[in-house]
XYZ file of C-alpha atoms in Angstrom:
501
model
C 30.014 16.680 3.482
C 31.469 15.748 0.095
C 30.204 18.052 -2.648
C 28.793 16.728 -5.905
C 30.233 18.034 -9.182
C 27.584 16.661 -11.534
C 27.598 18.407 -14.924
C 25.912 17.591 -18.222
C 27.466 19.330 -21.232
C 24.577 18.260 -23.485
C 21.972 20.112 -21.448
C 21.977 23.888 -20.871
C 20.028 25.092 -17.837
C 18.867 28.658 -17.232
C 16.690 30.207 -14.538
C 13.836 32.484 -15.528
C 14.093 35.468 -13.168
C 11.070 37.376 -14.525
C 8.959 36.171 -11.594
C 11.132 35.579 -8.515
C 8.210 34.192 -6.517
C 7.404 31.461 -9.049
C 10.597 30.482 -10.817
C 10.731 28.023 -13.692
C 13.817 26.051 -14.516
C 14.049 25.563 -18.250
C 16.155 22.874 -19.829
C 16.869 22.286 -23.490
C 18.373 19.163 -24.981
C 18.282 17.085 -28.116
C 14.710 16.007 -27.355
C 13.394 19.582 -27.362
C 12.416 22.085 -24.702
C 11.308 20.914 -21.285
C 10.090 23.156 -18.463
C 10.126 22.281 -14.757
C 7.302 24.112 -12.988
C 7.177 24.165 -9.227
C 4.775 26.344 -7.203
C 3.047 26.225 -3.872
C -0.504 24.958 -4.028
C -3.122 27.634 -4.613
C -4.638 26.980 -1.191
C -1.502 28.404 0.440
C -1.387 31.663 -1.511
C -2.511 34.924 0.098
C -3.439 33.175 3.299
C -4.472 34.809 6.513
C -5.231 33.051 9.801
C -8.951 32.684 9.065
C -8.240 31.114 5.668
C -5.893 28.599 7.269
C -8.563 27.595 9.753
C -11.069 27.140 6.933
C -8.633 24.757 5.201
C -8.134 22.600 8.272
C -8.351 19.401 6.213
C -5.053 20.440 4.622
C -3.469 22.245 7.549
C -2.589 21.227 11.127
C -0.630 22.990 13.817
C 0.868 21.883 17.115
C 1.540 24.724 19.534
C 3.215 22.865 22.387
C 5.876 21.926 23.270
C 7.020 23.894 20.192
C 5.233 25.157 17.094
C 4.957 22.546 14.366
C 2.929 23.005 11.163
C 1.732 20.394 8.672
C 0.589 21.365 5.159
C -0.951 18.705 2.904
C -0.930 19.031 -0.904
C 1.852 21.570 -0.542
C 3.182 21.649 -4.121
C 0.686 22.432 -6.901
C 2.132 20.242 -9.684
C 1.932 16.536 -8.878
C 3.633 15.640 -12.184
C 6.588 17.749 -11.116
C 6.832 15.874 -7.798
C 6.810 12.550 -9.648
C 9.667 13.787 -11.847
C 11.512 15.100 -8.804
C 11.187 11.759 -7.036
C 12.430 9.914 -10.135
C 15.401 12.283 -10.385
C 16.265 11.896 -6.695
C 15.960 8.113 -6.797
C 17.799 7.495 -10.067
C 20.203 10.374 -10.810
C 21.330 11.937 -7.534
C 24.228 10.475 -5.549
C 23.906 9.778 -1.818
C 26.399 9.413 1.014
C 25.972 7.037 3.940
C 25.524 8.939 7.205
C 26.136 6.629 10.136
C 27.125 7.481 13.697
C 25.654 7.330 17.206
C 22.684 9.552 16.293
C 21.598 8.301 12.893
C 21.812 5.886 10.003
C 20.533 6.966 6.568
C 21.705 8.246 3.179
C 21.902 11.908 2.273
C 22.530 13.850 -0.919
C 24.771 16.871 -1.327
C 23.191 20.258 -0.716
C 20.953 21.103 -3.672
C 22.968 24.273 -4.362
C 25.690 21.877 -5.562
C 23.367 19.734 -7.721
C 22.531 20.862 -11.268
C 19.607 18.604 -12.152
C 16.512 20.564 -13.253
C 13.981 19.309 -10.704
C 16.265 19.691 -7.685
C 17.076 23.222 -8.853
C 13.370 23.986 -9.238
C 12.328 22.722 -5.808
C 15.173 24.636 -4.179
C 14.070 27.830 -5.900
C 10.442 27.292 -4.915
C 11.285 26.674 -1.264
C 13.774 29.555 -1.028
C 11.282 32.023 -2.508
C 7.603 31.100 -2.327
C 7.799 28.764 0.667
C 10.148 31.022 2.642
C 7.802 34.012 2.331
C 4.791 31.873 3.168
C 6.428 30.349 6.258
C 7.754 33.680 7.463
C 4.185 35.013 7.299
C 2.665 31.975 9.059
C 5.287 31.784 11.834
C 6.157 35.499 12.164
C 9.823 34.503 12.050
C 12.239 36.605 10.007
C 14.152 34.446 7.527
C 17.162 35.244 5.363
C 16.061 35.552 1.718
C 19.231 34.086 0.222
C 20.102 31.141 2.499
C 18.561 27.679 2.677
C 20.093 24.338 3.641
C 18.399 21.665 1.545
C 19.224 18.025 0.838
C 17.415 14.793 0.036
C 17.386 11.920 2.534
C 16.716 8.233 1.944
C 15.696 6.090 4.902
C 15.558 2.393 4.179
C 15.193 -0.763 6.305
C 16.499 -0.242 9.884
C 17.518 3.382 9.230
C 16.767 5.798 12.065
C 17.368 9.310 13.388
C 17.398 9.422 17.189
C 16.241 12.158 19.556
C 17.785 15.622 19.037
C 16.725 19.279 18.908
C 18.284 20.522 15.599
C 19.863 23.499 17.355
C 22.728 25.035 15.428
C 23.500 28.707 15.082
C 21.271 30.371 12.484
C 18.719 27.583 12.075
C 15.213 29.003 12.628
C 12.804 26.666 10.835
C 13.343 22.979 10.047
C 11.322 21.460 7.195
C 10.514 18.123 5.550
C 8.744 17.546 2.232
C 7.601 13.937 1.959
C 8.031 12.233 -1.407
C 6.964 8.816 -0.226
C 3.786 7.327 -1.730
C 1.678 4.607 -0.089
C 3.345 4.846 3.307
C 1.673 3.502 6.449
C 2.387 3.727 10.164
C 3.510 0.086 10.204
C 6.323 0.992 7.778
C 7.987 3.089 10.511
C 9.840 6.279 9.640
C 7.480 8.456 11.670
C 8.365 11.983 12.714
C 7.961 11.823 16.500
C 7.564 15.026 18.515
C 8.607 14.953 22.198
C 7.306 16.721 25.255
C 9.850 17.948 27.807
C 10.277 18.290 31.578
C 11.134 21.288 33.768
C 14.821 20.874 32.885
C 13.923 21.122 29.182
C 14.856 17.500 28.635
C 12.710 15.308 26.340
C 10.287 12.909 27.988
C 7.618 11.170 25.894
C 6.313 11.289 22.335
C 3.145 13.395 22.145
C 2.689 13.522 18.358
C 3.624 11.129 15.553
C 3.418 12.160 11.906
C 3.189 9.469 9.237
C 4.980 10.351 5.958
C 2.366 11.345 3.394
C 2.930 12.223 -0.251
C 3.282 15.970 -0.920
C 2.979 16.865 2.774
C 5.243 19.597 4.100
C 6.075 19.659 7.816
C 8.006 22.461 9.460
C 8.774 23.534 13.002
C 10.595 26.293 14.809
C 14.052 25.261 16.017
C 14.179 25.870 19.774
C 15.990 24.427 22.806
C 13.053 22.011 23.208
C 12.334 21.075 19.566
C 13.120 17.426 20.308
C 12.141 14.947 17.611
C 13.120 11.681 15.981
C 12.619 9.785 12.769
C 11.601 6.380 14.050
C 13.201 3.261 12.614
C 12.031 2.166 9.156
C 10.524 -1.320 9.297
C 9.675 -1.784 5.614
C 12.140 -3.887 3.632
C 10.680 -2.816 0.270
C 9.980 0.909 0.565
C 12.254 3.941 0.726
C 11.317 6.947 2.858
C 12.389 9.780 0.543
C 12.279 13.397 1.697
C 13.532 16.821 0.749
C 14.562 18.438 4.012
C 16.650 21.141 5.587
C 16.525 24.456 7.413
C 15.658 28.062 6.784
C 18.058 30.404 8.536
C 17.519 33.799 10.066
C 18.562 36.226 12.807
C 17.524 36.036 16.434
C 18.836 32.588 17.328
C 19.288 32.213 21.082
C 20.699 29.053 22.597
C 19.441 28.220 26.061
C 21.718 27.342 28.957
C 22.368 23.584 28.862
C 21.138 21.212 31.521
C 24.101 19.315 32.960
C 23.557 16.041 34.764
C 25.577 15.125 37.815
C 27.484 11.935 38.544
C 25.568 9.565 40.817
C 26.526 6.467 42.802
C 30.232 7.295 42.850
C 32.241 4.889 45.020
C 35.763 5.605 46.214
C 38.431 2.992 46.660
C 37.842 1.593 50.129
C 34.122 2.417 50.318
C 33.163 -1.210 49.609
C 34.883 -3.846 51.716
C 34.884 -7.388 50.353
C 37.056 -10.018 51.954
C 39.838 -11.579 49.908
C 38.148 -14.941 50.368
C 34.917 -13.702 48.782
C 36.778 -11.865 46.036
C 38.696 -14.974 44.970
C 35.504 -17.034 44.736
C 34.241 -14.688 42.010
C 37.283 -14.038 39.826
C 38.883 -16.689 37.637
C 42.057 -17.600 39.601
C 44.152 -17.324 36.436
C 43.656 -13.540 36.495
C 44.880 -13.249 40.081
C 48.346 -14.661 39.408
C 51.074 -12.019 39.463
C 52.821 -13.396 36.400
C 49.613 -13.336 34.373
C 48.766 -9.834 35.584
C 52.139 -8.558 34.391
C 51.512 -10.120 30.990
C 48.089 -8.439 30.811
C 49.633 -5.094 31.757
C 52.246 -5.310 29.003
C 49.532 -5.941 26.419
C 47.310 -3.214 27.822
C 50.051 -0.578 27.913
C 50.792 -1.342 24.274
C 47.210 -1.167 22.952
C 45.222 0.716 25.660
C 42.599 -2.025 25.638
C 42.229 -5.704 26.399
C 39.511 -8.343 26.602
C 39.677 -11.016 29.291
C 37.492 -14.046 28.484
C 36.020 -16.254 31.224
C 36.742 -13.542 33.762
C 34.258 -14.679 36.409
C 34.037 -18.069 38.077
C 31.869 -20.158 35.755
C 29.417 -21.331 38.412
C 28.958 -17.829 39.838
C 28.578 -16.389 36.355
C 25.848 -18.891 35.456
C 23.957 -18.131 38.666
C 23.980 -14.399 37.956
C 23.071 -14.975 34.297
C 19.992 -16.975 35.273
C 18.952 -14.276 37.730
C 19.424 -11.416 35.267
C 17.469 -13.296 32.604
C 14.594 -14.128 34.943
C 11.456 -12.203 35.870
C 12.575 -11.754 39.485
C 14.226 -8.368 38.974
C 12.694 -4.929 38.536
C 14.011 -2.716 35.708
C 13.302 0.848 34.630
C 14.343 2.862 31.584
C 17.317 5.182 31.892
C 16.608 8.355 29.920
C 16.353 11.132 28.593
C 16.190 9.890 24.996
C 18.469 12.632 23.647
C 21.262 10.979 25.675
C 20.362 7.341 26.232
C 17.691 4.690 26.261
C 18.278 1.399 28.047
C 16.988 -0.310 31.165
C 18.756 -0.242 34.524
C 18.227 -2.209 37.694
C 15.591 -0.515 39.818
C 17.448 0.400 42.995
C 14.202 1.062 44.836
C 13.533 -2.675 44.839
C 15.464 -5.226 46.837
C 18.437 -6.728 44.993
C 19.062 -10.466 45.466
C 22.086 -11.330 47.572
C 24.179 -12.907 44.831
C 23.798 -9.874 42.551
C 24.574 -7.500 45.421
C 27.725 -9.500 46.113
C 28.831 -9.287 42.482
C 28.239 -5.524 42.439
C 30.290 -5.165 45.606
C 33.104 -7.299 44.186
C 33.462 -5.013 41.157
C 33.534 -1.897 43.359
C 35.724 -3.427 46.056
C 39.184 -2.306 47.104
C 40.499 -5.636 45.802
C 39.144 -4.851 42.326
C 40.760 -1.386 42.371
C 44.096 -3.056 43.106
C 43.575 -5.806 40.510
C 42.793 -3.241 37.824
C 45.889 -1.279 38.807
C 47.915 -4.442 38.213
C 46.152 -5.032 34.869
C 46.644 -1.516 33.531
C 49.489 0.217 35.385
C 47.129 3.009 36.441
C 47.212 4.353 39.991
C 43.820 3.073 41.119
C 44.987 1.933 44.568
C 47.502 3.346 47.071
C 49.379 0.021 47.022
C 49.653 -0.039 43.234
C 53.221 -0.113 41.936
C 54.491 3.183 40.569
C 57.190 3.092 37.904
C 58.179 6.713 38.526
C 59.448 6.702 42.115
C 60.426 10.404 41.919
C 56.759 11.365 41.653
C 55.557 8.855 44.249
C 54.785 11.370 46.997
C 53.017 13.728 44.581
C 50.952 10.922 43.059
C 49.932 9.576 46.464
C 48.668 13.001 47.523
C 46.637 13.365 44.329
C 45.392 9.767 44.241
C 41.593 9.721 44.516
C 40.511 6.544 42.712
C 36.766 6.170 42.239
C 34.254 4.296 40.133
C 30.635 4.275 38.969
C 28.616 1.145 38.145
C 25.406 0.393 36.316
C 23.586 -2.891 35.772
C 22.009 -2.484 32.336
C 19.533 -4.415 30.205
C 19.641 -4.242 26.404
C 16.969 -5.002 23.821
C 15.844 -3.585 20.468
C 15.484 0.208 20.566
C 18.240 0.716 23.171
C 21.275 2.990 22.673
C 23.522 5.650 24.153
C 24.524 8.919 22.484
C 27.570 11.163 22.725
C 26.328 14.410 24.236
C 28.285 17.651 24.564
C 26.998 18.242 28.079
C 27.493 14.753 29.451
C 29.719 15.141 32.549
C 31.998 12.383 31.211
C 32.524 14.439 28.046
C 32.922 17.745 29.840
C 35.460 16.779 32.505
C 38.203 15.938 29.946
C 39.705 13.415 32.366
C 41.108 9.990 31.465
C 38.955 7.016 32.404
C 38.990 3.253 32.427
C 35.858 1.775 30.839
C 34.894 -1.768 31.915
C 32.137 -3.928 30.563
C 31.094 -7.528 31.133
C 28.012 -9.119 29.522
C 25.528 -11.745 30.623
C 23.213 -13.872 28.466
C 24.894 -12.747 25.244
C 25.285 -16.339 24.069
C 24.641 -15.580 20.407
C 26.872 -14.350 17.619
C 27.283 -10.583 17.536
C 26.277 -8.807 14.338
C 27.287 -5.171 13.836
C 24.386 -4.660 11.431
C 22.051 -5.062 14.426
C 23.939 -2.551 16.598
C 24.742 -3.058 20.279
C 28.504 -2.642 19.946
C 30.438 0.000 21.878
C 32.213 2.480 19.621
C 35.066 4.652 20.919
C 35.696 7.861 18.996
C 37.583 11.134 19.336
C 35.499 14.137 20.362
C 34.125 15.923 17.320
C 34.856 13.026 14.978
C 32.821 10.113 13.624
C 35.917 8.021 12.954
C 35.958 4.862 15.070
C 39.083 4.304 17.171
C 37.901 0.996 18.589
C 34.788 -1.134 18.375
C 34.020 -3.659 21.141
C 31.416 -6.357 20.586
C 29.486 -7.684 23.597
C 30.298 -11.246 24.653
C 29.269 -13.229 27.701
C 31.715 -13.377 30.622
C 34.356 -11.409 28.750
C 35.673 -8.394 30.647
C 36.473 -5.563 28.261
C 38.871 -2.922 29.598
C 39.437 0.240 27.538
C 41.533 3.278 28.434
C 39.881 6.535 27.398
C 42.015 9.662 27.397
C 40.381 13.054 27.903
C 39.539 13.341 24.186
C 37.926 9.906 23.815
C 34.172 9.354 24.092
C 32.011 6.307 23.522
C 28.503 5.228 22.586
C 26.511 2.013 22.274
C 25.071 1.794 18.773
C 21.287 1.696 18.456
C 19.928 -1.875 18.562
C 17.594 -2.049 15.585
C 14.469 -4.079 14.947
C 16.444 -6.955 13.439
C 17.792 -7.742 16.910
C 15.540 -10.300 18.609
C 17.444 -11.012 21.818
C 17.885 -9.541 25.293
C 21.089 -9.371 27.311
C 22.489 -7.589 30.335
C 25.814 -6.109 31.342
C 27.755 -4.448 34.129
C 29.342 -1.197 33.029
C 31.911 0.543 35.226
C 33.970 3.681 34.846
C 37.139 4.009 36.940
C 39.196 7.153 37.398
C 42.508 7.734 39.132
């Protein structure tokens, strides 16, 4: 994160250390002395469990699936909060944060910001609030460490499902500085339940941003939550948020999914006659395949428009867009959310045939000719000296999904996804149906290819009907489909396949 170096030579700022538990940040300038006072509300001082229960109109707690506390009227001085909001909205710089998981704007850490109100709220949270929360939660917290920033969520901004786990984080917190906010504005803090594998399932609690409300929860392996998409075009969801750190952090063993529906080359037999009725004959000509391979070897990706026979493509498009198919959501939401074809229901013959064509031995060979990869025993090998070795190691295979996309759908890069963990090169294929409208990156839905551990985009592929996208992913490349936000009003489908040598 880029650090802010804001300084104001005309204004000297000192911290009054006489009372560490209730610090005041004093500023002096040409207009005279000004004092920023920031304290916890009196109702949260010297509390015991019985007092908290008596103040239940200001205090709520959720014990499962993880402890989450809500404190209304948290800061005593409302005038201070108004000044803090004004300072955060008008004076503080923000950086766009945008990747597979989120889209919003964030300030630098408050320890690097010298404005009086941000300094005051940091001091209050690090001292008064830390002691209060440590007492309420019985969690030991470091007395000199706090991560604290401001976040601005505006129209279509979102933070998708995650658990906040990072070494040292013990309590996550949010102080809402958003007046006149309603559930219809979006931006809710959603708390998820989890299954036996400690994977998130459904939302069991939604918290609407409320002025001067402080929400905190213990960071655990199951502290799954989201900030739902902001729907308001006029309002800004402003928060002060971060983490208290402390000893005793223990990361649970990760749950690792297994590959399913893996097909080997030769498992699906489709006659050459059937295969040629589906694929545009232009792409089956040897001369054209060599041209495609030259382009692919140079750029590691290629898009092939009008790949399927037009009549066949239209038949499948009508079927996929109809009400005759059964779909179900593919989850968990910390990894993905989109619909897939329900395999428990009967699949119409024409769709079954298309699925078989893409997993057929003929397709393995065709892709070998497109890319130069050894996806079929009969594929040409430029290095004849390694021919015997390559043949013995050749184990081409693929996985296929029929997916349905609408607003709210996405995929995330996840450390424990088997595709991320195996570090093996892959060929990623995608072909869309019923995407007969202009793509708009502001709506999401594009596939972004990145290097592991980096947010920098290597390649961005927009969905387009009957255009086969082929992308080579080395062992360090991962991909995600960007969250489709509420501005997207369409529905489309695709076939996604992953091939490996």
